[in-house]
Amino acid sequence: MKLNNVNPQAQELIDSLKNSDKIRVLFVCLGNICRSPAAEGVMRRIVAEAGMEERFEIDSAGTGRYHIGQLPDNRMRIHARRRGLELTHRCRQVCEADFERFDIIVGMDDSNLANLRRVSPSPEGDAKIVPMAAFVDVAMRYDYIPDPYYEGAEGFELVLDLLQNACDNLFHALA
Ligand code: 4NP
């Protein structure tokens, strides 16, 4: 898959992971209670429907520490549930070890990407960071996945639509 607006290094990363026996994906946002746990849930379902649970390891984390240990935001859980997704992730903060454990670390917006680069311990770690918007191929007003936290129902629905599109494309780029 040719990615949207990403550097050649990110394209190379995706191409190098394609057809690997094991692919470990970490989704990251600020709070780890709205966007990234929803991305994790959407991706888990896609992988399960393809019967590839053994091949993929999927997790999410936040760059912030405000909500550690909590379930996803109630509003996100309700909107996700309407799409048949039960979100049960417990919030955790991204850490240096994640740059060892995961093959690809997908940030939702520019601030997440900048924070991830600060946590990354090495150039090899930096090379694993990719923007989620690179996998969106429907028309959208943003070049990132917008934070729904201060928005209403429409914000949550928009995020779920974008995450579904991005995860479908990410899965096909990797599988
Ligand atoms: P998320 O949304 O990064 O998509 O999980 C947010 C959740 C909480 C906060 C900000 C964004 N917060 O400031 O508490």
PDB file of C-alpha atoms and ligand atoms in Angstrom:
ATOM      1  CA  MET A   1       0.000   0.000   0.000  1.00  0.00           C
ATOM      2  CA  LYS A   2       1.301   3.474  -0.858  1.00  0.00           C
ATOM      3  CA  LEU A   3       0.844   5.594   2.278  1.00  0.00           C
ATOM      4  CA  ASN A   4      -0.483   9.162   2.468  1.00  0.00           C
ATOM      5  CA  ASN A   5       2.043  11.865   3.332  1.00  0.00           C
ATOM      6  CA  VAL A   6       4.608   9.772   5.125  1.00  0.00           C
ATOM      7  CA  ASN A   7       8.366   9.761   4.847  1.00  0.00           C
ATOM      8  CA  PRO A   8      10.090   6.989   2.890  1.00  0.00           C
ATOM      9  CA  GLN A   9      11.278   5.464   6.187  1.00  0.00           C
ATOM     10  CA  ALA A  10       7.666   4.807   7.295  1.00  0.00           C
ATOM     11  CA  GLN A  11       6.818   3.332   3.907  1.00  0.00           C
ATOM     12  CA  GLU A  12       9.888   1.112   4.205  1.00  0.00           C
ATOM     13  CA  LEU A  13       8.809  -0.018   7.684  1.00  0.00           C
ATOM     14  CA  ILE A  14       5.376  -1.111   6.422  1.00  0.00           C
ATOM     15  CA  ASP A  15       6.892  -2.878   3.422  1.00  0.00           C
ATOM     16  CA  SER A  16       9.435  -4.662   5.643  1.00  0.00           C
ATOM     17  CA  LEU A  17       6.735  -5.927   8.046  1.00  0.00           C
ATOM     18  CA  LYS A  18       4.466  -7.253   5.304  1.00  0.00           C
ATOM     19  CA  ASN A  19       4.347 -11.061   5.399  1.00  0.00           C
ATOM     20  CA  SER A  20       6.210 -11.270   8.763  1.00  0.00           C
ATOM     21  CA  ASP A  21       5.264 -14.226  10.982  1.00  0.00           C
ATOM     22  CA  LYS A  22       4.543 -11.950  13.939  1.00  0.00           C
ATOM     23  CA  ILE A  23       3.484  -8.305  13.802  1.00  0.00           C
ATOM     24  CA  ARG A  24       3.194  -6.243  16.992  1.00  0.00           C
ATOM     25  CA  VAL A  25       1.184  -3.029  16.677  1.00  0.00           C
ATOM     26  CA  LEU A  26       0.835  -0.332  19.355  1.00  0.00           C
ATOM     27  CA  PHE A  27      -1.727   2.474  18.948  1.00  0.00           C
ATOM     28  CA  VAL A  28      -1.011   5.671  20.872  1.00  0.00           C
ATOM     29  CA  CYS A  29      -2.994   8.814  21.693  1.00  0.00           C
ATOM     30  CA  LEU A  30      -2.869  11.309  24.569  1.00  0.00           C
ATOM     31  CA  GLY A  31      -5.254   9.890  27.162  1.00  0.00           C
ATOM     32  CA  ASN A  32      -5.471   6.218  26.051  1.00  0.00           C
ATOM     33  CA  ILE A  33      -9.181   6.366  26.846  1.00  0.00           C
ATOM     34  CA  CYS A  34     -10.717   7.470  23.502  1.00  0.00           C
ATOM     35  CA  ARG A  35      -8.862   7.097  20.197  1.00  0.00           C
ATOM     36  CA  SER A  36      -6.161   4.481  20.825  1.00  0.00           C
ATOM     37  CA  PRO A  37      -8.243   1.918  22.772  1.00  0.00           C
ATOM     38  CA  ALA A  38     -10.910   2.267  20.057  1.00  0.00           C
ATOM     39  CA  ALA A  39      -8.243   1.673  17.378  1.00  0.00           C
ATOM     40  CA  GLU A  40      -7.082  -1.371  19.349  1.00  0.00           C
ATOM     41  CA  GLY A  41     -10.663  -2.729  19.474  1.00  0.00           C
ATOM     42  CA  VAL A  42     -11.290  -2.098  15.771  1.00  0.00           C
ATOM     43  CA  MET A  43      -7.991  -3.733  14.786  1.00  0.00           C
ATOM     44  CA  ARG A  44      -8.548  -6.738  17.074  1.00  0.00           C
ATOM     45  CA  ARG A  45     -11.880  -7.385  15.375  1.00  0.00           C
ATOM     46  CA  ILE A  46     -10.389  -7.138  11.871  1.00  0.00           C
ATOM     47  CA  VAL A  47      -7.594  -9.533  12.845  1.00  0.00           C
ATOM     48  CA  ALA A  48     -10.036 -11.955  14.529  1.00  0.00           C
ATOM     49  CA  GLU A  49     -12.335 -11.947  11.491  1.00  0.00           C
ATOM     50  CA  ALA A  50      -9.336 -12.860   9.345  1.00  0.00           C
ATOM     51  CA  GLY A  51      -8.427 -15.659  11.819  1.00  0.00           C
ATOM     52  CA  MET A  52      -4.991 -14.099  12.432  1.00  0.00           C
ATOM     53  CA  GLU A  53      -4.971 -13.627  16.226  1.00  0.00           C
ATOM     54  CA  GLU A  54      -1.772 -15.673  16.502  1.00  0.00           C
ATOM     55  CA  ARG A  55       0.055 -13.521  14.019  1.00  0.00           C
ATOM     56  CA  PHE A  56      -0.836 -10.093  15.401  1.00  0.00           C
ATOM     57  CA  GLU A  57      -0.191  -8.613  18.834  1.00  0.00           C
ATOM     58  CA  ILE A  58      -2.230  -5.431  19.356  1.00  0.00           C
ATOM     59  CA  ASP A  59      -2.164  -2.989  22.243  1.00  0.00           C
ATOM     60  CA  SER A  60      -2.653   0.700  22.994  1.00  0.00           C
ATOM     61  CA  ALA A  61      -1.135   3.291  25.315  1.00  0.00           C
ATOM     62  CA  GLY A  62      -1.251   7.014  26.062  1.00  0.00           C
ATOM     63  CA  THR A  63       1.481   9.619  26.208  1.00  0.00           C
ATOM     64  CA  GLY A  64      -0.258  11.174  29.252  1.00  0.00           C
ATOM     65  CA  ARG A  65      -0.754   9.679  32.672  1.00  0.00           C
ATOM     66  CA  TYR A  66      -4.099  11.194  33.723  1.00  0.00           C
ATOM     67  CA  HIS A  67      -6.229   8.057  33.349  1.00  0.00           C
ATOM     68  CA  ILE A  68      -3.889   5.152  34.143  1.00  0.00           C
ATOM     69  CA  GLY A  69      -5.803   1.990  35.075  1.00  0.00           C
ATOM     70  CA  GLN A  70      -9.141   3.275  33.772  1.00  0.00           C
ATOM     71  CA  LEU A  71     -11.421   1.725  31.194  1.00  0.00           C
ATOM     72  CA  PRO A  72     -11.995   3.767  28.008  1.00  0.00           C
ATOM     73  CA  ASP A  73     -14.185   6.894  28.255  1.00  0.00           C
ATOM     74  CA  ASN A  74     -17.850   5.936  28.707  1.00  0.00           C
ATOM     75  CA  ARG A  75     -18.895   7.857  25.601  1.00  0.00           C
ATOM     76  CA  MET A  76     -16.390   5.963  23.464  1.00  0.00           C
ATOM     77  CA  ARG A  77     -17.487   2.667  24.964  1.00  0.00           C
ATOM     78  CA  ILE A  78     -21.131   3.441  24.165  1.00  0.00           C
ATOM     79  CA  HIS A  79     -20.433   4.482  20.565  1.00  0.00           C
ATOM     80  CA  ALA A  80     -18.160   1.485  20.036  1.00  0.00           C
ATOM     81  CA  ARG A  81     -20.746  -0.875  21.541  1.00  0.00           C
ATOM     82  CA  ARG A  82     -23.297   0.292  18.967  1.00  0.00           C
ATOM     83  CA  ARG A  83     -20.857  -1.049  16.371  1.00  0.00           C
ATOM     84  CA  GLY A  84     -20.522  -4.346  18.201  1.00  0.00           C
ATOM     85  CA  LEU A  85     -17.198  -3.535  19.872  1.00  0.00           C
ATOM     86  CA  GLU A  86     -16.667  -4.023  23.624  1.00  0.00           C
ATOM     87  CA  LEU A  87     -13.670  -1.927  24.704  1.00  0.00           C
ATOM     88  CA  THR A  88     -12.030  -3.419  27.806  1.00  0.00           C
ATOM     89  CA  HIS A  89      -8.497  -2.029  27.605  1.00  0.00           C
ATOM     90  CA  ARG A  90      -7.061  -0.538  30.807  1.00  0.00           C
ATOM     91  CA  CYS A  91      -5.242   2.744  30.300  1.00  0.00           C
ATOM     92  CA  ARG A  92      -1.466   2.681  30.528  1.00  0.00           C
ATOM     93  CA  GLN A  93       1.306   5.100  29.675  1.00  0.00           C
ATOM     94  CA  VAL A  94       3.663   4.457  26.771  1.00  0.00           C
ATOM     95  CA  CYS A  95       7.226   3.651  27.908  1.00  0.00           C
ATOM     96  CA  GLU A  96      10.702   3.075  26.477  1.00  0.00           C
ATOM     97  CA  ALA A  97      10.248  -0.705  26.524  1.00  0.00           C
ATOM     98  CA  ASP A  98       7.370  -0.362  24.053  1.00  0.00           C
ATOM     99  CA  PHE A  99       9.939   0.642  21.437  1.00  0.00           C
ATOM    100  CA  GLU A 100      11.579  -2.763  21.892  1.00  0.00           C
ATOM    101  CA  ARG A 101       8.417  -4.822  22.168  1.00  0.00           C
ATOM    102  CA  PHE A 102       6.429  -3.406  19.214  1.00  0.00           C
ATOM    103  CA  ASP A 103       7.246  -3.348  15.494  1.00  0.00           C
ATOM    104  CA  ILE A 104       5.072  -0.356  14.635  1.00  0.00           C
ATOM    105  CA  ILE A 105       3.827   2.458  16.874  1.00  0.00           C
ATOM    106  CA  VAL A 106       0.916   4.406  15.420  1.00  0.00           C
ATOM    107  CA  GLY A 107       0.213   7.924  16.742  1.00  0.00           C
ATOM    108  CA  MET A 108      -3.130   9.667  16.267  1.00  0.00           C
ATOM    109  CA  ASP A 109      -2.013  13.299  15.899  1.00  0.00           C
ATOM    110  CA  ASP A 110       1.101  15.458  15.609  1.00  0.00           C
ATOM    111  CA  SER A 111       1.339  16.045  19.327  1.00  0.00           C
ATOM    112  CA  ASN A 112       1.243  12.262  19.984  1.00  0.00           C
ATOM    113  CA  LEU A 113       3.965  11.784  17.349  1.00  0.00           C
ATOM    114  CA  ALA A 114       6.175  14.488  18.909  1.00  0.00           C
ATOM    115  CA  ASN A 115       5.684  12.963  22.390  1.00  0.00           C
ATOM    116  CA  LEU A 116       6.497   9.492  21.063  1.00  0.00           C
ATOM    117  CA  ARG A 117       9.742  10.781  19.573  1.00  0.00           C
ATOM    118  CA  ARG A 118      10.628  12.129  23.031  1.00  0.00           C
ATOM    119  CA  VAL A 119      10.038   8.721  24.663  1.00  0.00           C
ATOM    120  CA  SER A 120      11.816   6.733  21.942  1.00  0.00           C
ATOM    121  CA  PRO A 121      15.231   5.600  23.188  1.00  0.00           C
ATOM    122  CA  SER A 122      16.945   5.198  19.806  1.00  0.00           C
ATOM    123  CA  PRO A 123      16.888   5.940  16.074  1.00  0.00           C
ATOM    124  CA  GLU A 124      15.557   2.377  15.587  1.00  0.00           C
ATOM    125  CA  GLY A 125      12.683   3.293  17.918  1.00  0.00           C
ATOM    126  CA  ASP A 126      12.029   6.548  16.025  1.00  0.00           C
ATOM    127  CA  ALA A 127      11.737   4.545  12.802  1.00  0.00           C
ATOM    128  CA  LYS A 128       8.769   2.602  14.244  1.00  0.00           C
ATOM    129  CA  ILE A 129       6.604   5.723  14.688  1.00  0.00           C
ATOM    130  CA  VAL A 130       3.933   6.225  12.006  1.00  0.00           C
ATOM    131  CA  PRO A 131       0.904   8.563  11.813  1.00  0.00           C
ATOM    132  CA  MET A 132      -2.512   6.867  11.771  1.00  0.00           C
ATOM    133  CA  ALA A 133      -3.701   9.413   9.172  1.00  0.00           C
ATOM    134  CA  ALA A 134      -1.298   7.800   6.683  1.00  0.00           C
ATOM    135  CA  PHE A 135      -3.758   4.884   6.456  1.00  0.00           C
ATOM    136  CA  VAL A 136      -6.924   6.936   5.977  1.00  0.00           C
ATOM    137  CA  ASP A 137      -8.050   7.025   2.366  1.00  0.00           C
ATOM    138  CA  VAL A 138     -11.523   8.530   2.732  1.00  0.00           C
ATOM    139  CA  ALA A 139     -11.960  12.291   2.327  1.00  0.00           C
ATOM    140  CA  MET A 140     -11.533  14.028   5.681  1.00  0.00           C
ATOM    141  CA  ARG A 141     -11.064  17.557   6.922  1.00  0.00           C
ATOM    142  CA  TYR A 142      -8.026  16.629   9.000  1.00  0.00           C
ATOM    143  CA  ASP A 143      -4.554  15.254   8.416  1.00  0.00           C
ATOM    144  CA  TYR A 144      -4.701  13.545  11.830  1.00  0.00           C
ATOM    145  CA  ILE A 145      -7.258  11.678  13.958  1.00  0.00           C
ATOM    146  CA  PRO A 146      -9.033  14.451  15.896  1.00  0.00           C
ATOM    147  CA  ASP A 147      -9.372  14.217  19.673  1.00  0.00           C
ATOM    148  CA  PRO A 148     -13.076  13.632  20.495  1.00  0.00           C
ATOM    149  CA  TYR A 149     -12.684  14.255  24.245  1.00  0.00           C
ATOM    150  CA  TYR A 150     -14.200  17.753  24.210  1.00  0.00           C
ATOM    151  CA  GLU A 151     -16.631  16.973  21.369  1.00  0.00           C
ATOM    152  CA  GLY A 152     -20.145  15.576  21.231  1.00  0.00           C
ATOM    153  CA  ALA A 153     -21.495  12.363  19.749  1.00  0.00           C
ATOM    154  CA  GLU A 154     -20.471  13.400  16.230  1.00  0.00           C
ATOM    155  CA  GLY A 155     -16.833  13.569  17.274  1.00  0.00           C
ATOM    156  CA  PHE A 156     -16.909   9.992  18.542  1.00  0.00           C
ATOM    157  CA  GLU A 157     -18.700   8.713  15.445  1.00  0.00           C
ATOM    158  CA  LEU A 158     -16.210  10.513  13.185  1.00  0.00           C
ATOM    159  CA  VAL A 159     -13.269   8.986  15.053  1.00  0.00           C
ATOM    160  CA  LEU A 160     -14.752   5.481  14.813  1.00  0.00           C
ATOM    161  CA  ASP A 161     -15.350   5.924  11.064  1.00  0.00           C
ATOM    162  CA  LEU A 162     -11.769   7.110  10.535  1.00  0.00           C
ATOM    163  CA  LEU A 163     -10.306   4.342  12.709  1.00  0.00           C
ATOM    164  CA  GLN A 164     -12.268   1.666  10.859  1.00  0.00           C
ATOM    165  CA  ASN A 165     -10.979   2.947   7.517  1.00  0.00           C
ATOM    166  CA  ALA A 166      -7.400   3.318   8.783  1.00  0.00           C
ATOM    167  CA  CYS A 167      -7.339  -0.122  10.467  1.00  0.00           C
ATOM    168  CA  ASP A 168      -8.764  -1.851   7.377  1.00  0.00           C
ATOM    169  CA  ASN A 169      -5.959  -0.306   5.326  1.00  0.00           C
ATOM    170  CA  LEU A 170      -3.272  -0.919   7.951  1.00  0.00           C
ATOM    171  CA  PHE A 171      -4.294  -4.572   8.151  1.00  0.00           C
ATOM    172  CA  HIS A 172      -4.150  -4.996   4.380  1.00  0.00           C
ATOM    173  CA  ALA A 173      -0.810  -3.189   4.233  1.00  0.00           C
ATOM    174  CA  LEU A 174       0.637  -5.638   6.797  1.00  0.00           C
ATOM    175  CA  ALA A 175      -1.205  -8.926   6.313  1.00  0.00           C
TER     176      ALA A 175
HETATM  177  P1  4NP B   1      -7.619  10.398  23.744  1.00  0.00           P
HETATM  178  O1  4NP B   1      -8.560  11.580  24.283  1.00  0.00           O
HETATM  179  O2  4NP B   1      -6.218  10.994  23.657  1.00  0.00           O
HETATM  180  O3  4NP B   1      -8.190  10.077  22.402  1.00  0.00           O
HETATM  181  O4  4NP B   1      -7.729   9.291  24.756  1.00  0.00           O
HETATM  182  C1  4NP B   1      -8.282  12.297  25.463  1.00  0.00           C
HETATM  183  C2  4NP B   1      -8.647  11.780  26.675  1.00  0.00           C
HETATM  184  C3  4NP B   1      -8.410  12.484  27.832  1.00  0.00           C
HETATM  185  C4  4NP B   1      -7.808  13.727  27.771  1.00  0.00           C
HETATM  186  C5  4NP B   1      -7.432  14.246  26.551  1.00  0.00           C
HETATM  187  C6  4NP B   1      -7.668  13.534  25.391  1.00  0.00           C
HETATM  188  N1  4NP B   1      -7.598  14.462  28.961  1.00  0.00           N
HETATM  189  O5  4NP B   1      -7.135  15.624  28.858  1.00  0.00           O
HETATM  190  O6  4NP B   1      -7.888  13.976  30.065  1.00  0.00           O
END
